Structure formats: C-alpha cells, structure tokens
mmCIF file with all atom_site columns, C-alpha atoms in Angstrom:
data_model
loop_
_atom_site.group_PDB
_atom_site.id
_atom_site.type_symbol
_atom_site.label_atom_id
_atom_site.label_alt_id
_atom_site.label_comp_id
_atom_site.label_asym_id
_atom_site.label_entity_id
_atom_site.label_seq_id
_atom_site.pdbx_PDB_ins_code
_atom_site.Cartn_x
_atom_site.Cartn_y
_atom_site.Cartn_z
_atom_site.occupancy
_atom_site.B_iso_or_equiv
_atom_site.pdbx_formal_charge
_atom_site.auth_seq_id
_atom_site.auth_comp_id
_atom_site.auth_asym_id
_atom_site.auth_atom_id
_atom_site.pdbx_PDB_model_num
ATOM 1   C CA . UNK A 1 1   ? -25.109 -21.016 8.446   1.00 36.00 ? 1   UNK A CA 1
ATOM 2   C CA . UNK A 1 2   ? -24.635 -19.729 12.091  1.00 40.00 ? 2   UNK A CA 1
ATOM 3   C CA . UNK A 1 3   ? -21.927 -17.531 11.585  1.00 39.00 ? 3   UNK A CA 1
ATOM 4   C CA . UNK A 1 4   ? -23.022 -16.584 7.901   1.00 42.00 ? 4   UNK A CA 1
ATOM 5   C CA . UNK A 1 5   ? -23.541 -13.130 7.347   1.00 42.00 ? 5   UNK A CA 1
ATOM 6   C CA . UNK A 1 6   ? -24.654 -11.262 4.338   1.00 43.00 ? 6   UNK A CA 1
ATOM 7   C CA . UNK A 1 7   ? -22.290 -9.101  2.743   1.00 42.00 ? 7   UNK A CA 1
ATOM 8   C CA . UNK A 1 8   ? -23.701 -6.536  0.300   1.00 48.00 ? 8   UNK A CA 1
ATOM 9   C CA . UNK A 1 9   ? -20.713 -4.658  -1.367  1.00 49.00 ? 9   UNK A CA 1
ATOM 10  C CA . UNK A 1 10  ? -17.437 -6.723  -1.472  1.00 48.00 ? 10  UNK A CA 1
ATOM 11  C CA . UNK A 1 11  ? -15.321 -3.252  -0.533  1.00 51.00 ? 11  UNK A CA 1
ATOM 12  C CA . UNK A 1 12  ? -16.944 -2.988  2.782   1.00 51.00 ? 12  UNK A CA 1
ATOM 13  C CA . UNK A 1 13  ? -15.776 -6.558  3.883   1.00 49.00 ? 13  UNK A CA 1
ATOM 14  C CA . UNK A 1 14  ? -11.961 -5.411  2.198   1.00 47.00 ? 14  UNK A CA 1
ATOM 15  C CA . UNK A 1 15  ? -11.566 -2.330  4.252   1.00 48.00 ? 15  UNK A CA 1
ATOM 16  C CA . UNK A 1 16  ? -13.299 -3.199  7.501   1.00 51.00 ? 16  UNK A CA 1
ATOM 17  C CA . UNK A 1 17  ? -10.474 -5.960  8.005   1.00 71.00 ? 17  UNK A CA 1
ATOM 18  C CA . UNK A 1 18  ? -6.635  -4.596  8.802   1.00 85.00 ? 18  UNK A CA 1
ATOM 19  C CA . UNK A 1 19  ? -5.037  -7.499  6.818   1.00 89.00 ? 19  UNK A CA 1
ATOM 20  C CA . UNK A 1 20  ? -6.905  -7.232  3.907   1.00 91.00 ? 20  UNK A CA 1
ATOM 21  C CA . UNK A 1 21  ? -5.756  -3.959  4.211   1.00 93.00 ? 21  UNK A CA 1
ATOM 22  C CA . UNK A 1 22  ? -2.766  -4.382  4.098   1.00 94.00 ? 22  UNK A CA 1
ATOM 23  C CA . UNK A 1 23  ? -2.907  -6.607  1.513   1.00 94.00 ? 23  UNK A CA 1
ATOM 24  C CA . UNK A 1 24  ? -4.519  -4.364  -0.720  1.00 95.00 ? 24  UNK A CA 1
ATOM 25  C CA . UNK A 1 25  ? -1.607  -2.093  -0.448  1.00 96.00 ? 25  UNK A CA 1
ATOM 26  C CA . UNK A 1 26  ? 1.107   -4.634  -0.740  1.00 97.00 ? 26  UNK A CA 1
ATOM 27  C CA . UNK A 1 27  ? -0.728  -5.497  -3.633  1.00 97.00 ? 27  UNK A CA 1
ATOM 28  C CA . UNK A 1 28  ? -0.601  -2.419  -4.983  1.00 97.00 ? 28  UNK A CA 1
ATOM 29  C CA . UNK A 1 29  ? 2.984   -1.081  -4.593  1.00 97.00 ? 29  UNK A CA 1
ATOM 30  C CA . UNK A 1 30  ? 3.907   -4.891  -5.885  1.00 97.00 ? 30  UNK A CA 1
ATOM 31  C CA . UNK A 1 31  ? 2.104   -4.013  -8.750  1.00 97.00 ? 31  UNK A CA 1
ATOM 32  C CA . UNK A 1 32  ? 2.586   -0.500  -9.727  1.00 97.00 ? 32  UNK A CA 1
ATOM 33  C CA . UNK A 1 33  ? 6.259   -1.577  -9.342  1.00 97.00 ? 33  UNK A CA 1
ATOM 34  C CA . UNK A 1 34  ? 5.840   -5.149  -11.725 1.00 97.00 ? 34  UNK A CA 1
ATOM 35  C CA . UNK A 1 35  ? 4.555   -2.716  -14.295 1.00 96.00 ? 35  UNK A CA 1
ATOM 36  C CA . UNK A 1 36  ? 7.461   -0.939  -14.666 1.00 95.00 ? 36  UNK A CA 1
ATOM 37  C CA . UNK A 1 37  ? 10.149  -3.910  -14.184 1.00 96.00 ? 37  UNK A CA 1
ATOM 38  C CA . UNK A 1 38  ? 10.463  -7.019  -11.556 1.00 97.00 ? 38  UNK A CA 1
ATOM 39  C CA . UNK A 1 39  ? 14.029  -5.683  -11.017 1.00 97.00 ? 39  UNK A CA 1
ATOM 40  C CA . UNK A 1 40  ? 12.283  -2.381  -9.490  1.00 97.00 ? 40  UNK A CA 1
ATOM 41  C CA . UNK A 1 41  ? 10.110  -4.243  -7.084  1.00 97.00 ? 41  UNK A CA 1
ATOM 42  C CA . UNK A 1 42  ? 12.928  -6.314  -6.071  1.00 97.00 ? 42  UNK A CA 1
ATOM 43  C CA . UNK A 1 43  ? 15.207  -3.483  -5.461  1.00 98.00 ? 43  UNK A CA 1
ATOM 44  C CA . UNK A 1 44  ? 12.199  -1.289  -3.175  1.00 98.00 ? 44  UNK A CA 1
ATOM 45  C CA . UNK A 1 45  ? 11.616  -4.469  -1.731  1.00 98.00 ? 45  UNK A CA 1
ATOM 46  C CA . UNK A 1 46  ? 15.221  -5.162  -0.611  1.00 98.00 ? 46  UNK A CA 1
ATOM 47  C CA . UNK A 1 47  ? 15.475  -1.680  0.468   1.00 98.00 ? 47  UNK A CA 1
ATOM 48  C CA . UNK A 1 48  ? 12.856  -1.787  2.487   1.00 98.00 ? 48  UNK A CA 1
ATOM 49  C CA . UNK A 1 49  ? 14.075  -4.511  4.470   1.00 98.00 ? 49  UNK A CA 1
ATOM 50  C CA . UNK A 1 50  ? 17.498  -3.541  4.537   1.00 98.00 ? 50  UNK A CA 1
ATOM 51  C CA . UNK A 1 51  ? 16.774  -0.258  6.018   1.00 97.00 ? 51  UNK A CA 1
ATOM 52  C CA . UNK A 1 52  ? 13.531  -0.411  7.998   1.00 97.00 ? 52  UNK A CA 1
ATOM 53  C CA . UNK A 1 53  ? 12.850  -4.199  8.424   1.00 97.00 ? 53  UNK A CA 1
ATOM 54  C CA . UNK A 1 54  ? 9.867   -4.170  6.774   1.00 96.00 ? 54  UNK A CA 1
ATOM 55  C CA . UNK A 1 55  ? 7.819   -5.594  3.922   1.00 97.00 ? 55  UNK A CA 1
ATOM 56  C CA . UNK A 1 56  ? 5.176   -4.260  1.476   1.00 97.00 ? 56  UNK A CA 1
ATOM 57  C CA . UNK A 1 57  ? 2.556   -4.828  3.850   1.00 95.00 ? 57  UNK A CA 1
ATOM 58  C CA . UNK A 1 58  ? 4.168   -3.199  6.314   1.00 96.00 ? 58  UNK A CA 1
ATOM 59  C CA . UNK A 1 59  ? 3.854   -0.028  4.391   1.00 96.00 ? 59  UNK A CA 1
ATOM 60  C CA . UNK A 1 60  ? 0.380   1.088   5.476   1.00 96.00 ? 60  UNK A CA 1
ATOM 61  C CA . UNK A 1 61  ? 1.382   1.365   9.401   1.00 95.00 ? 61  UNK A CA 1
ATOM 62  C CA . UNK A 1 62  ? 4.556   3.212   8.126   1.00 96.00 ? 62  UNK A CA 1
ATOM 63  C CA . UNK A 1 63  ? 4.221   4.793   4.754   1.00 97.00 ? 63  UNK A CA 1
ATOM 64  C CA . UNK A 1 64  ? 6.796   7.330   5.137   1.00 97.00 ? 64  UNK A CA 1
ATOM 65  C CA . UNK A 1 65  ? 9.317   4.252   4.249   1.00 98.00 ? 65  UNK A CA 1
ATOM 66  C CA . UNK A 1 66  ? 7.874   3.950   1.404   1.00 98.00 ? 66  UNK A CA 1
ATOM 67  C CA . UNK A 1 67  ? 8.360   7.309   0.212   1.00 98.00 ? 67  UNK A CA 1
ATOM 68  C CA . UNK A 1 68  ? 11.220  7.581   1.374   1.00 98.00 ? 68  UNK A CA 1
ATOM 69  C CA . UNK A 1 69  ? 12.806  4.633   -0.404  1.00 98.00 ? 69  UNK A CA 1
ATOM 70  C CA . UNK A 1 70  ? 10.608  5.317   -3.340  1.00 98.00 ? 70  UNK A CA 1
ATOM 71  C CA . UNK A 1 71  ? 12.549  9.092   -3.358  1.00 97.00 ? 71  UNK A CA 1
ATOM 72  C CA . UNK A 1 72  ? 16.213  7.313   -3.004  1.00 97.00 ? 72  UNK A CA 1
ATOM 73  C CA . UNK A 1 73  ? 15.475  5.020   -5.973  1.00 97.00 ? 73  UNK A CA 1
ATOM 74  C CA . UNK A 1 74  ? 13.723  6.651   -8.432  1.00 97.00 ? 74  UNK A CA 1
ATOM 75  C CA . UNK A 1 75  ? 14.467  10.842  -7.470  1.00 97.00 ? 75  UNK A CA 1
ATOM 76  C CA . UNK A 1 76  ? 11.877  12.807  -8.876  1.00 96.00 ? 76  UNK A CA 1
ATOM 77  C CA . UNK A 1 77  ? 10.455  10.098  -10.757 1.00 96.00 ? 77  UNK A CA 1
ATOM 78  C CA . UNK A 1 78  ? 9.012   8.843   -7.362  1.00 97.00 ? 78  UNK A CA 1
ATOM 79  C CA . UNK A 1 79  ? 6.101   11.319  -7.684  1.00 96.00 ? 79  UNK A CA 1
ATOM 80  C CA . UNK A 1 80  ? 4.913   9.238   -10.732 1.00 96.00 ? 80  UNK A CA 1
ATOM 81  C CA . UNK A 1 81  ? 4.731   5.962   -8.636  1.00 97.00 ? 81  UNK A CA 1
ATOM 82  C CA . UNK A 1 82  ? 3.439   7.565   -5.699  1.00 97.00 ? 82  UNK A CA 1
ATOM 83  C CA . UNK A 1 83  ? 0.607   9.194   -7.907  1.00 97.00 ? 83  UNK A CA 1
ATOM 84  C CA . UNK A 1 84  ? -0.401  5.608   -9.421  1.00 97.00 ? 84  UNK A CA 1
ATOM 85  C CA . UNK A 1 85  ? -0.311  4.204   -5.454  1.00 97.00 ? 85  UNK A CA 1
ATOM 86  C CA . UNK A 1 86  ? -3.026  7.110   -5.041  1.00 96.00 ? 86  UNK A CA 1
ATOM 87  C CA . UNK A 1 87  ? -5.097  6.563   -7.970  1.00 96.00 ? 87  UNK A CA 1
ATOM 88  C CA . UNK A 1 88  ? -5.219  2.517   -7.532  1.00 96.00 ? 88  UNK A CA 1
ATOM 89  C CA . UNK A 1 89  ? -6.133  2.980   -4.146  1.00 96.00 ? 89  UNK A CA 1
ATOM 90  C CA . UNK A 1 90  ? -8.508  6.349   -4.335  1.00 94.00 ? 90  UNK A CA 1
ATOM 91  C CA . UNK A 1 91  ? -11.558 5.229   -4.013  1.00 93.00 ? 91  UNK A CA 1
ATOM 92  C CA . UNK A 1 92  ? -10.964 3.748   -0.216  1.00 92.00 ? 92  UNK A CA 1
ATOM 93  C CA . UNK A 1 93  ? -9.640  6.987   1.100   1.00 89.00 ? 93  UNK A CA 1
ATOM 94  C CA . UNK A 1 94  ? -12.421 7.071   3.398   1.00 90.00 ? 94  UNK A CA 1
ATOM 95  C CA . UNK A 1 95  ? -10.933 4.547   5.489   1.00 89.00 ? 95  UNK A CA 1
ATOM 96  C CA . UNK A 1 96  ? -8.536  5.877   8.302   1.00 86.00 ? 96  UNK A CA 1
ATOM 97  C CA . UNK A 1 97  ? -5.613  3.995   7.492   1.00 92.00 ? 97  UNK A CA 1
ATOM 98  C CA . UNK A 1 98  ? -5.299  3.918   3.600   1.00 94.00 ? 98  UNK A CA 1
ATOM 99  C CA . UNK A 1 99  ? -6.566  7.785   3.791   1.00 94.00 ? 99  UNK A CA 1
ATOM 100 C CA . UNK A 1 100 ? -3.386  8.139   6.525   1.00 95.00 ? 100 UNK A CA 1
ATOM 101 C CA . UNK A 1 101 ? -1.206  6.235   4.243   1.00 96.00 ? 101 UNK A CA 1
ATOM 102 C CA . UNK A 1 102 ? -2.260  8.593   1.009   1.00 96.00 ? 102 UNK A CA 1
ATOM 103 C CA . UNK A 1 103 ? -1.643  11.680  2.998   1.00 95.00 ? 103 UNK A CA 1
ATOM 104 C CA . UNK A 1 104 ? 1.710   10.542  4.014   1.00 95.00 ? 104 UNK A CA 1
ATOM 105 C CA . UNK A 1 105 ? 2.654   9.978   0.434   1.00 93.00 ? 105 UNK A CA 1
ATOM 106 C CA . UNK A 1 106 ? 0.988   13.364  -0.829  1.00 88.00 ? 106 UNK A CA 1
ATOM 107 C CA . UNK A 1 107 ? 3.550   15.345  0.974   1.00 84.00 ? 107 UNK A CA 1
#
C-alpha cells in the first residue's frame, strides 16, 4: 500500500511510461499488418531488421524506417497502412513521441 497510487484514466498510466509506449506501437503496426496477412508482418518485420537493426518497437524512436520499408513493400499502398497506424493510435497524439512518430509518417 506504500507505493500504491491511484490511477484515474488507464491512458494516462500508458503514455506517461516510454515502454508502454512503445509497446503500444509495436502493437499496432503488428496488428494493422496481421490484418492484412502474417506473411506481411513477417516480411516488414524482416526488413526492418535486415536493413536498420531494428524491431517494431523500435519504430517510435525512428519512424522514418517504418515508412520507409512500409513504401518499398507495399508502393503506394503504404499510405493505406500508414493511415490505419494514425487512426489506431489518434487519440494519443498529444504525447511528444507518438505525435513525433505520426508526423513522421504523415509526410
């Protein structure tokens, strides 16, 4: 009971914590990406890695590898994935690095 302390709305513990952050955007892209085949998340996955050494998570300190593998995969079609990333993850744009990560994937 020391160390208890009350939380009133379940978002404000999410966002005030960077690895829940970045789990809620690994999350996400992971999902977005199951919807539309496990092959698809495997492959930006693997691409990912193979070019930038980085995983899903790993996306919200560097979202422009995202979009960029997102572009070389899918072309045009990337704008449709990037827009779902944007609407799952809308309402905490408030918060500087999700709102930094949505900009980045606006352009």
């Amino acid at each position: 009971m020391l160390f208890r302390s009350k939380i009133t709305n379940p978002k404000d513990y999410l966002v005030t914590h960077s690895k829940e952050k970045e789990a809620l955007v690994s999350f996400t892209i992971s999902s977005i990406l199951d919807k539309m085949s496990q092959s698809a998340t495997n492959e930006v996955g693997s691409r990912l890695y193979a070019k930038h050494h980085c995983y899903f998570s790993d996306c919200l300190k560097h979202p422009e590898y995202l979009r960029e593998v997102l572009t070389e995969i899918f072309g045009n079609g990337a704008k449709i994935v990037m827009n779902e990333i944007r609407q799952n993850l809308e309402e905490f744009d408030d918060q500087h690095p999700i709102s930094h990560f949505l900009a980045v994937l606006s352009k």
